[in-house]
Amino acid sequence: AGLHYKDILVYVAIRSFYNVKDKYCYPSYQTIAKRAGVGARFVSESIKRLEAAGFIDIWKVGKGRVTHYYKFSEQERYQRVPYSLLEDMELTVYEKSMLLLIAEYCDNDLVCSRTITEIAELSGQTYRIIDRQLKALILKGYIVEELIEDSASKTINKVMKLTNKISWLKNMNVTGQAVEKPGVDIDAILAMASKSFRR
């Protein structure tokens, strides 16, 4: 889609401010940059690419000092990303971005059977960039390589698997869809509180 692989991280950073009730969010470039760990100038360019690729819609509000409101297309692939990844201090911005890129090609068991060459061709990134970041992610324990036997073709294939250092499957059902967290209904609590204050 003409995106830089760090654009995925910017997208996830913006989406982490998403307001479920209003269906939008409006963080500033500086706030997004801080959350993603990139520069504000990169955020500005990244947002243009994300909008052109159809990942976000931008609504401008106000005159003079304009606020950007972000709405999201129904891209399900990045809704399962745990936002704790953004706060992980062990990973660099490049490693976080590559982890998100590789996760895009994983199945629901968090296994990626594609080769680096295939991921490079599909994503538009270079083999060298993917290989360098992948090696760092393996060394840090975020990805493991495993050998899988295919008895039908009598071959052994090397696959990549995301480890549990990130809680990828938290709040996910078997189809990979985000699951509503059972929990507290804030409106109901506020209604109960206002009734008790009236008494």
JSON list of C-alpha atoms in Angstrom, two decimals:
[
{"chain": "A", "resi": 1, "resn": "ALA", "atom": "CA", "xyz": [0.00, 0.00, 0.00]},
{"chain": "A", "resi": 2, "resn": "GLY", "atom": "CA", "xyz": [3.02, 2.30, -0.34]},
{"chain": "A", "resi": 3, "resn": "LEU", "atom": "CA", "xyz": [3.67, 2.36, 3.40]},
{"chain": "A", "resi": 4, "resn": "HIS", "atom": "CA", "xyz": [6.97, 2.42, 5.30]},
{"chain": "A", "resi": 5, "resn": "TYR", "atom": "CA", "xyz": [7.08, -0.41, 7.82]},
{"chain": "A", "resi": 6, "resn": "LYS", "atom": "CA", "xyz": [7.25, 2.11, 10.70]},
{"chain": "A", "resi": 7, "resn": "ASP", "atom": "CA", "xyz": [3.87, 3.47, 9.52]},
{"chain": "A", "resi": 8, "resn": "ILE", "atom": "CA", "xyz": [2.28, 0.41, 11.12]},
{"chain": "A", "resi": 9, "resn": "LEU", "atom": "CA", "xyz": [3.64, 1.54, 14.49]},
{"chain": "A", "resi": 10, "resn": "VAL", "atom": "CA", "xyz": [2.29, 5.07, 13.95]},
{"chain": "A", "resi": 11, "resn": "TYR", "atom": "CA", "xyz": [-1.11, 3.60, 13.02]},
{"chain": "A", "resi": 12, "resn": "VAL", "atom": "CA", "xyz": [-1.17, 1.47, 16.18]},
{"chain": "A", "resi": 13, "resn": "ALA", "atom": "CA", "xyz": [-0.09, 4.47, 18.27]},
{"chain": "A", "resi": 14, "resn": "ILE", "atom": "CA", "xyz": [-2.96, 6.60, 16.89]},
{"chain": "A", "resi": 15, "resn": "ARG", "atom": "CA", "xyz": [-5.43, 3.76, 17.32]},
{"chain": "A", "resi": 16, "resn": "SER", "atom": "CA", "xyz": [-4.39, 3.37, 20.97]},
{"chain": "A", "resi": 17, "resn": "PHE", "atom": "CA", "xyz": [-6.22, 6.68, 21.63]},
{"chain": "A", "resi": 18, "resn": "TYR", "atom": "CA", "xyz": [-9.41, 5.42, 19.91]},
{"chain": "A", "resi": 19, "resn": "ASN", "atom": "CA", "xyz": [-12.65, 6.34, 21.63]},
{"chain": "A", "resi": 20, "resn": "VAL", "atom": "CA", "xyz": [-15.05, 3.40, 21.27]},
{"chain": "A", "resi": 21, "resn": "LYS", "atom": "CA", "xyz": [-18.09, 5.52, 22.12]},
{"chain": "A", "resi": 22, "resn": "ASP", "atom": "CA", "xyz": [-17.40, 8.38, 19.69]},
{"chain": "A", "resi": 23, "resn": "LYS", "atom": "CA", "xyz": [-15.59, 6.23, 17.06]},
{"chain": "A", "resi": 24, "resn": "TYR", "atom": "CA", "xyz": [-12.67, 8.64, 16.65]},
{"chain": "A", "resi": 25, "resn": "CYS", "atom": "CA", "xyz": [-9.64, 10.11, 18.42]},
{"chain": "A", "resi": 26, "resn": "TYR", "atom": "CA", "xyz": [-7.67, 13.34, 18.18]},
{"chain": "A", "resi": 27, "resn": "PRO", "atom": "CA", "xyz": [-4.12, 13.06, 19.56]},
{"chain": "A", "resi": 28, "resn": "SER", "atom": "CA", "xyz": [-1.63, 15.73, 18.46]},
{"chain": "A", "resi": 29, "resn": "TYR", "atom": "CA", "xyz": [1.39, 14.90, 16.29]},
{"chain": "A", "resi": 30, "resn": "GLN", "atom": "CA", "xyz": [3.62, 15.32, 19.36]},
{"chain": "A", "resi": 31, "resn": "THR", "atom": "CA", "xyz": [1.47, 12.94, 21.42]},
{"chain": "A", "resi": 32, "resn": "ILE", "atom": "CA", "xyz": [1.50, 10.32, 18.65]},
{"chain": "A", "resi": 33, "resn": "ALA", "atom": "CA", "xyz": [5.26, 10.76, 18.19]},
{"chain": "A", "resi": 34, "resn": "LYS", "atom": "CA", "xyz": [5.88, 10.23, 21.90]},
{"chain": "A", "resi": 35, "resn": "ARG", "atom": "CA", "xyz": [3.69, 7.10, 22.01]},
{"chain": "A", "resi": 36, "resn": "ALA", "atom": "CA", "xyz": [5.27, 5.61, 18.87]},
{"chain": "A", "resi": 37, "resn": "GLY", "atom": "CA", "xyz": [8.83, 6.69, 19.67]},
{"chain": "A", "resi": 38, "resn": "VAL", "atom": "CA", "xyz": [9.34, 8.50, 16.36]},
{"chain": "A", "resi": 39, "resn": "GLY", "atom": "CA", "xyz": [9.72, 12.17, 15.39]},
{"chain": "A", "resi": 40, "resn": "ALA", "atom": "CA", "xyz": [6.75, 14.50, 14.83]},
{"chain": "A", "resi": 41, "resn": "ARG", "atom": "CA", "xyz": [7.89, 15.09, 11.23]},
{"chain": "A", "resi": 42, "resn": "PHE", "atom": "CA", "xyz": [7.80, 11.34, 10.55]},
{"chain": "A", "resi": 43, "resn": "VAL", "atom": "CA", "xyz": [4.31, 11.22, 12.10]},
{"chain": "A", "resi": 44, "resn": "SER", "atom": "CA", "xyz": [3.13, 13.96, 9.72]},
{"chain": "A", "resi": 45, "resn": "GLU", "atom": "CA", "xyz": [4.45, 12.08, 6.66]},
{"chain": "A", "resi": 46, "resn": "SER", "atom": "CA", "xyz": [3.24, 8.74, 7.97]},
{"chain": "A", "resi": 47, "resn": "ILE", "atom": "CA", "xyz": [-0.31, 10.04, 8.49]},
{"chain": "A", "resi": 48, "resn": "LYS", "atom": "CA", "xyz": [-0.41, 11.21, 4.86]},
{"chain": "A", "resi": 49, "resn": "ARG", "atom": "CA", "xyz": [0.64, 7.73, 3.70]},
{"chain": "A", "resi": 50, "resn": "LEU", "atom": "CA", "xyz": [-1.87, 6.01, 6.01]},
{"chain": "A", "resi": 51, "resn": "GLU", "atom": "CA", "xyz": [-4.67, 8.24, 4.73]},
{"chain": "A", "resi": 52, "resn": "ALA", "atom": "CA", "xyz": [-3.69, 7.65, 1.07]},
{"chain": "A", "resi": 53, "resn": "ALA", "atom": "CA", "xyz": [-3.64, 3.88, 1.72]},
{"chain": "A", "resi": 54, "resn": "GLY", "atom": "CA", "xyz": [-7.15, 4.02, 3.23]},
{"chain": "A", "resi": 55, "resn": "PHE", "atom": "CA", "xyz": [-6.23, 3.07, 6.80]},
{"chain": "A", "resi": 56, "resn": "ILE", "atom": "CA", "xyz": [-7.48, 6.31, 8.36]},
{"chain": "A", "resi": 57, "resn": "ASP", "atom": "CA", "xyz": [-9.82, 9.18, 7.54]},
{"chain": "A", "resi": 58, "resn": "ILE", "atom": "CA", "xyz": [-8.84, 12.62, 8.80]},
{"chain": "A", "resi": 59, "resn": "TRP", "atom": "CA", "xyz": [-11.40, 15.28, 9.74]},
{"chain": "A", "resi": 60, "resn": "LYS", "atom": "CA", "xyz": [-10.08, 18.77, 10.37]},
{"chain": "A", "resi": 61, "resn": "VAL", "atom": "CA", "xyz": [-11.85, 20.80, 13.05]},
{"chain": "A", "resi": 62, "resn": "GLY", "atom": "CA", "xyz": [-11.37, 24.49, 13.79]},
{"chain": "A", "resi": 63, "resn": "LYS", "atom": "CA", "xyz": [-9.77, 27.47, 12.09]},
{"chain": "A", "resi": 64, "resn": "GLY", "atom": "CA", "xyz": [-6.25, 28.71, 12.65]},
{"chain": "A", "resi": 65, "resn": "ARG", "atom": "CA", "xyz": [-5.09, 26.01, 15.07]},
{"chain": "A", "resi": 66, "resn": "VAL", "atom": "CA", "xyz": [-6.70, 22.95, 13.48]},
{"chain": "A", "resi": 67, "resn": "THR", "atom": "CA", "xyz": [-7.36, 19.73, 15.39]},
{"chain": "A", "resi": 68, "resn": "HIS", "atom": "CA", "xyz": [-7.18, 16.49, 13.42]},
{"chain": "A", "resi": 69, "resn": "TYR", "atom": "CA", "xyz": [-9.81, 13.88, 14.24]},
{"chain": "A", "resi": 70, "resn": "TYR", "atom": "CA", "xyz": [-8.95, 10.35, 13.13]},
{"chain": "A", "resi": 71, "resn": "LYS", "atom": "CA", "xyz": [-11.46, 7.70, 12.12]},
{"chain": "A", "resi": 72, "resn": "PHE", "atom": "CA", "xyz": [-10.39, 4.19, 11.19]},
{"chain": "A", "resi": 73, "resn": "SER", "atom": "CA", "xyz": [-11.34, 1.95, 8.30]},
{"chain": "A", "resi": 74, "resn": "GLU", "atom": "CA", "xyz": [-12.42, -1.58, 9.13]},
{"chain": "A", "resi": 75, "resn": "GLN", "atom": "CA", "xyz": [-8.88, -2.96, 8.96]},
{"chain": "A", "resi": 76, "resn": "GLU", "atom": "CA", "xyz": [-9.04, -5.95, 11.30]},
{"chain": "A", "resi": 77, "resn": "ARG", "atom": "CA", "xyz": [-5.41, -7.00, 10.98]},
{"chain": "A", "resi": 78, "resn": "TYR", "atom": "CA", "xyz": [-4.08, -4.41, 13.42]},
{"chain": "A", "resi": 79, "resn": "GLN", "atom": "CA", "xyz": [-6.95, -4.50, 15.93]},
{"chain": "A", "resi": 80, "resn": "ARG", "atom": "CA", "xyz": [-5.41, -7.44, 17.75]},
{"chain": "A", "resi": 81, "resn": "VAL", "atom": "CA", "xyz": [-2.20, -5.60, 18.61]},
{"chain": "A", "resi": 82, "resn": "PRO", "atom": "CA", "xyz": [-1.77, -5.20, 22.38]},
{"chain": "A", "resi": 83, "resn": "TYR", "atom": "CA", "xyz": [-0.95, -1.57, 23.13]},
{"chain": "A", "resi": 84, "resn": "SER", "atom": "CA", "xyz": [1.55, -2.71, 25.76]},
{"chain": "A", "resi": 85, "resn": "LEU", "atom": "CA", "xyz": [3.89, -3.19, 22.78]},
{"chain": "A", "resi": 86, "resn": "LEU", "atom": "CA", "xyz": [4.14, 0.61, 22.53]},
{"chain": "A", "resi": 87, "resn": "GLU", "atom": "CA", "xyz": [5.46, 0.78, 26.10]},
{"chain": "A", "resi": 88, "resn": "ASP", "atom": "CA", "xyz": [7.99, -2.05, 25.73]},
{"chain": "A", "resi": 89, "resn": "MET", "atom": "CA", "xyz": [11.36, -0.45, 26.51]},
{"chain": "A", "resi": 90, "resn": "GLU", "atom": "CA", "xyz": [13.40, -3.49, 25.44]},
{"chain": "A", "resi": 91, "resn": "LEU", "atom": "CA", "xyz": [12.58, -3.04, 21.75]},
{"chain": "A", "resi": 92, "resn": "THR", "atom": "CA", "xyz": [13.67, -0.26, 19.42]},
{"chain": "A", "resi": 93, "resn": "VAL", "atom": "CA", "xyz": [11.18, 1.54, 17.19]},
{"chain": "A", "resi": 94, "resn": "TYR", "atom": "CA", "xyz": [12.49, -0.48, 14.24]},
{"chain": "A", "resi": 95, "resn": "GLU", "atom": "CA", "xyz": [12.09, -3.78, 16.09]},
{"chain": "A", "resi": 96, "resn": "LYS", "atom": "CA", "xyz": [8.54, -2.93, 17.21]},
{"chain": "A", "resi": 97, "resn": "SER", "atom": "CA", "xyz": [7.65, -2.01, 13.64]},
{"chain": "A", "resi": 98, "resn": "MET", "atom": "CA", "xyz": [9.15, -5.22, 12.25]},
{"chain": "A", "resi": 99, "resn": "LEU", "atom": "CA", "xyz": [7.38, -7.30, 14.88]},
{"chain": "A", "resi": 100, "resn": "LEU", "atom": "CA", "xyz": [4.08, -5.76, 13.75]},
{"chain": "A", "resi": 101, "resn": "LEU", "atom": "CA", "xyz": [4.96, -6.40, 10.11]},
{"chain": "A", "resi": 102, "resn": "ILE", "atom": "CA", "xyz": [5.76, -10.07, 10.73]},
{"chain": "A", "resi": 103, "resn": "ALA", "atom": "CA", "xyz": [2.62, -10.45, 12.87]},
{"chain": "A", "resi": 104, "resn": "GLU", "atom": "CA", "xyz": [0.62, -9.36, 9.82]},
{"chain": "A", "resi": 105, "resn": "TYR", "atom": "CA", "xyz": [1.67, -12.58, 8.05]},
{"chain": "A", "resi": 106, "resn": "CYS", "atom": "CA", "xyz": [0.99, -14.89, 11.00]},
{"chain": "A", "resi": 107, "resn": "ASP", "atom": "CA", "xyz": [-2.00, -17.16, 11.34]},
{"chain": "A", "resi": 108, "resn": "ASN", "atom": "CA", "xyz": [-4.23, -17.23, 14.43]},
{"chain": "A", "resi": 109, "resn": "ASP", "atom": "CA", "xyz": [-1.70, -19.49, 16.18]},
{"chain": "A", "resi": 110, "resn": "LEU", "atom": "CA", "xyz": [0.90, -16.71, 15.71]},
{"chain": "A", "resi": 111, "resn": "VAL", "atom": "CA", "xyz": [2.91, -18.82, 13.27]},
{"chain": "A", "resi": 112, "resn": "CYS", "atom": "CA", "xyz": [4.36, -17.30, 10.10]},
{"chain": "A", "resi": 113, "resn": "SER", "atom": "CA", "xyz": [5.26, -19.85, 7.42]},
{"chain": "A", "resi": 114, "resn": "ARG", "atom": "CA", "xyz": [6.38, -17.23, 4.88]},
{"chain": "A", "resi": 115, "resn": "THR", "atom": "CA", "xyz": [10.06, -16.74, 4.13]},
{"chain": "A", "resi": 116, "resn": "ILE", "atom": "CA", "xyz": [11.89, -13.42, 4.51]},
{"chain": "A", "resi": 117, "resn": "THR", "atom": "CA", "xyz": [11.96, -13.16, 0.71]},
{"chain": "A", "resi": 118, "resn": "GLU", "atom": "CA", "xyz": [8.16, -13.59, 0.51]},
{"chain": "A", "resi": 119, "resn": "ILE", "atom": "CA", "xyz": [7.56, -11.03, 3.26]},
{"chain": "A", "resi": 120, "resn": "ALA", "atom": "CA", "xyz": [9.91, -8.60, 1.50]},
{"chain": "A", "resi": 121, "resn": "GLU", "atom": "CA", "xyz": [8.03, -9.00, -1.80]},
{"chain": "A", "resi": 122, "resn": "LEU", "atom": "CA", "xyz": [4.60, -8.69, -0.18]},
{"chain": "A", "resi": 123, "resn": "SER", "atom": "CA", "xyz": [5.45, -5.74, 2.07]},
{"chain": "A", "resi": 124, "resn": "GLY", "atom": "CA", "xyz": [7.67, -3.76, -0.28]},
{"chain": "A", "resi": 125, "resn": "GLN", "atom": "CA", "xyz": [10.54, -3.78, 2.25]},
{"chain": "A", "resi": 126, "resn": "THR", "atom": "CA", "xyz": [14.05, -4.99, 1.53]},
{"chain": "A", "resi": 127, "resn": "TYR", "atom": "CA", "xyz": [15.29, -8.44, 2.49]},
{"chain": "A", "resi": 128, "resn": "ARG", "atom": "CA", "xyz": [18.21, -6.84, 4.35]},
{"chain": "A", "resi": 129, "resn": "ILE", "atom": "CA", "xyz": [15.99, -4.68, 6.60]},
{"chain": "A", "resi": 130, "resn": "ILE", "atom": "CA", "xyz": [13.70, -7.57, 7.49]},
{"chain": "A", "resi": 131, "resn": "ASP", "atom": "CA", "xyz": [16.60, -9.97, 8.11]},
{"chain": "A", "resi": 132, "resn": "ARG", "atom": "CA", "xyz": [18.45, -7.49, 10.38]},
{"chain": "A", "resi": 133, "resn": "GLN", "atom": "CA", "xyz": [15.42, -6.71, 12.55]},
{"chain": "A", "resi": 134, "resn": "LEU", "atom": "CA", "xyz": [14.29, -10.34, 12.61]},
{"chain": "A", "resi": 135, "resn": "LYS", "atom": "CA", "xyz": [17.67, -11.44, 14.00]},
{"chain": "A", "resi": 136, "resn": "ALA", "atom": "CA", "xyz": [17.38, -8.86, 16.79]},
{"chain": "A", "resi": 137, "resn": "LEU", "atom": "CA", "xyz": [13.82, -10.02, 17.61]},
{"chain": "A", "resi": 138, "resn": "ILE", "atom": "CA", "xyz": [15.00, -13.65, 17.78]},
{"chain": "A", "resi": 139, "resn": "LEU", "atom": "CA", "xyz": [17.93, -12.71, 20.05]},
{"chain": "A", "resi": 140, "resn": "LYS", "atom": "CA", "xyz": [15.58, -10.80, 22.37]},
{"chain": "A", "resi": 141, "resn": "GLY", "atom": "CA", "xyz": [13.11, -13.73, 22.50]},
{"chain": "A", "resi": 142, "resn": "TYR", "atom": "CA", "xyz": [10.11, -12.13, 20.76]},
{"chain": "A", "resi": 143, "resn": "ILE", "atom": "CA", "xyz": [10.24, -14.58, 17.84]},
{"chain": "A", "resi": 144, "resn": "VAL", "atom": "CA", "xyz": [11.44, -18.17, 17.69]},
{"chain": "A", "resi": 145, "resn": "GLU", "atom": "CA", "xyz": [12.21, -20.24, 14.62]},
{"chain": "A", "resi": 146, "resn": "GLU", "atom": "CA", "xyz": [10.83, -23.77, 14.56]},
{"chain": "A", "resi": 147, "resn": "LEU", "atom": "CA", "xyz": [11.03, -26.70, 12.16]},
{"chain": "A", "resi": 148, "resn": "ILE", "atom": "CA", "xyz": [7.67, -28.19, 11.12]},
{"chain": "A", "resi": 149, "resn": "GLU", "atom": "CA", "xyz": [7.43, -31.60, 9.45]},
{"chain": "A", "resi": 150, "resn": "ASP", "atom": "CA", "xyz": [5.04, -31.98, 6.52]},
{"chain": "A", "resi": 151, "resn": "SER", "atom": "CA", "xyz": [4.46, -35.74, 6.27]},
{"chain": "A", "resi": 152, "resn": "ALA", "atom": "CA", "xyz": [2.44, -35.42, 3.05]},
{"chain": "A", "resi": 153, "resn": "SER", "atom": "CA", "xyz": [5.30, -33.86, 1.07]},
{"chain": "A", "resi": 154, "resn": "LYS", "atom": "CA", "xyz": [8.03, -35.35, 3.30]},
{"chain": "A", "resi": 155, "resn": "THR", "atom": "CA", "xyz": [9.60, -31.95, 3.83]},
{"chain": "A", "resi": 156, "resn": "ILE", "atom": "CA", "xyz": [10.70, -29.93, 6.82]},
{"chain": "A", "resi": 157, "resn": "ASN", "atom": "CA", "xyz": [9.80, -26.25, 6.79]},
{"chain": "A", "resi": 158, "resn": "LYS", "atom": "CA", "xyz": [11.22, -23.48, 8.92]},
{"chain": "A", "resi": 159, "resn": "VAL", "atom": "CA", "xyz": [8.56, -21.19, 10.42]},
{"chain": "A", "resi": 160, "resn": "MET", "atom": "CA", "xyz": [8.62, -18.14, 12.67]},
{"chain": "A", "resi": 161, "resn": "LYS", "atom": "CA", "xyz": [6.48, -18.05, 15.78]},
{"chain": "A", "resi": 162, "resn": "LEU", "atom": "CA", "xyz": [5.66, -15.04, 17.96]},
{"chain": "A", "resi": 163, "resn": "THR", "atom": "CA", "xyz": [6.40, -15.75, 21.61]},
{"chain": "A", "resi": 164, "resn": "ASN", "atom": "CA", "xyz": [4.33, -14.85, 24.66]},
{"chain": "A", "resi": 165, "resn": "LYS", "atom": "CA", "xyz": [6.62, -11.93, 25.57]},
{"chain": "A", "resi": 166, "resn": "ILE", "atom": "CA", "xyz": [3.76, -9.89, 24.06]},
{"chain": "A", "resi": 167, "resn": "SER", "atom": "CA", "xyz": [0.18, -10.93, 24.93]},
{"chain": "A", "resi": 168, "resn": "TRP", "atom": "CA", "xyz": [-0.97, -11.25, 21.31]},
{"chain": "A", "resi": 169, "resn": "LEU", "atom": "CA", "xyz": [-3.97, -13.48, 21.96]},
{"chain": "A", "resi": 170, "resn": "LYS", "atom": "CA", "xyz": [-5.38, -11.51, 24.87]},
{"chain": "A", "resi": 171, "resn": "ASN", "atom": "CA", "xyz": [-9.04, -10.66, 24.22]},
{"chain": "A", "resi": 172, "resn": "MET", "atom": "CA", "xyz": [-9.09, -12.60, 20.94]},
{"chain": "A", "resi": 173, "resn": "ASN", "atom": "CA", "xyz": [-11.50, -15.31, 19.88]},
{"chain": "A", "resi": 174, "resn": "VAL", "atom": "CA", "xyz": [-10.56, -18.24, 17.66]},
{"chain": "A", "resi": 175, "resn": "THR", "atom": "CA", "xyz": [-11.18, -16.31, 14.43]},
{"chain": "A", "resi": 176, "resn": "GLY", "atom": "CA", "xyz": [-8.74, -13.59, 15.40]},
{"chain": "A", "resi": 177, "resn": "GLN", "atom": "CA", "xyz": [-11.54, -11.08, 15.99]},
{"chain": "A", "resi": 178, "resn": "ALA", "atom": "CA", "xyz": [-11.31, -8.66, 18.88]},
{"chain": "A", "resi": 179, "resn": "VAL", "atom": "CA", "xyz": [-13.59, -9.70, 21.70]},
{"chain": "A", "resi": 180, "resn": "GLU", "atom": "CA", "xyz": [-15.46, -7.20, 23.85]},
{"chain": "A", "resi": 181, "resn": "LYS", "atom": "CA", "xyz": [-14.06, -7.32, 27.34]},
{"chain": "A", "resi": 182, "resn": "PRO", "atom": "CA", "xyz": [-16.67, -8.42, 29.82]},
{"chain": "A", "resi": 183, "resn": "GLY", "atom": "CA", "xyz": [-16.68, -5.89, 32.53]},
{"chain": "A", "resi": 184, "resn": "VAL", "atom": "CA", "xyz": [-17.96, -2.69, 33.88]},
{"chain": "A", "resi": 185, "resn": "ASP", "atom": "CA", "xyz": [-20.68, -0.60, 32.26]},
{"chain": "A", "resi": 186, "resn": "ILE", "atom": "CA", "xyz": [-19.57, 2.95, 33.10]},
{"chain": "A", "resi": 187, "resn": "ASP", "atom": "CA", "xyz": [-22.95, 4.48, 32.16]},
{"chain": "A", "resi": 188, "resn": "ALA", "atom": "CA", "xyz": [-24.76, 2.12, 34.54]},
{"chain": "A", "resi": 189, "resn": "ILE", "atom": "CA", "xyz": [-22.38, 3.00, 37.38]},
{"chain": "A", "resi": 190, "resn": "LEU", "atom": "CA", "xyz": [-22.82, 6.73, 36.77]},
{"chain": "A", "resi": 191, "resn": "ALA", "atom": "CA", "xyz": [-26.62, 6.30, 36.70]},
{"chain": "A", "resi": 192, "resn": "MET", "atom": "CA", "xyz": [-26.52, 4.40, 40.01]},
{"chain": "A", "resi": 193, "resn": "ALA", "atom": "CA", "xyz": [-24.25, 7.02, 41.54]},
{"chain": "A", "resi": 194, "resn": "SER", "atom": "CA", "xyz": [-26.50, 9.90, 40.50]},
{"chain": "A", "resi": 195, "resn": "LYS", "atom": "CA", "xyz": [-29.56, 8.12, 42.01]},
{"chain": "A", "resi": 196, "resn": "SER", "atom": "CA", "xyz": [-27.78, 7.61, 45.32]},
{"chain": "A", "resi": 197, "resn": "PHE", "atom": "CA", "xyz": [-26.70, 11.28, 45.44]},
{"chain": "A", "resi": 198, "resn": "ARG", "atom": "CA", "xyz": [-30.30, 12.42, 44.90]},
{"chain": "A", "resi": 199, "resn": "ARG", "atom": "CA", "xyz": [-31.45, 10.57, 48.01]}
]
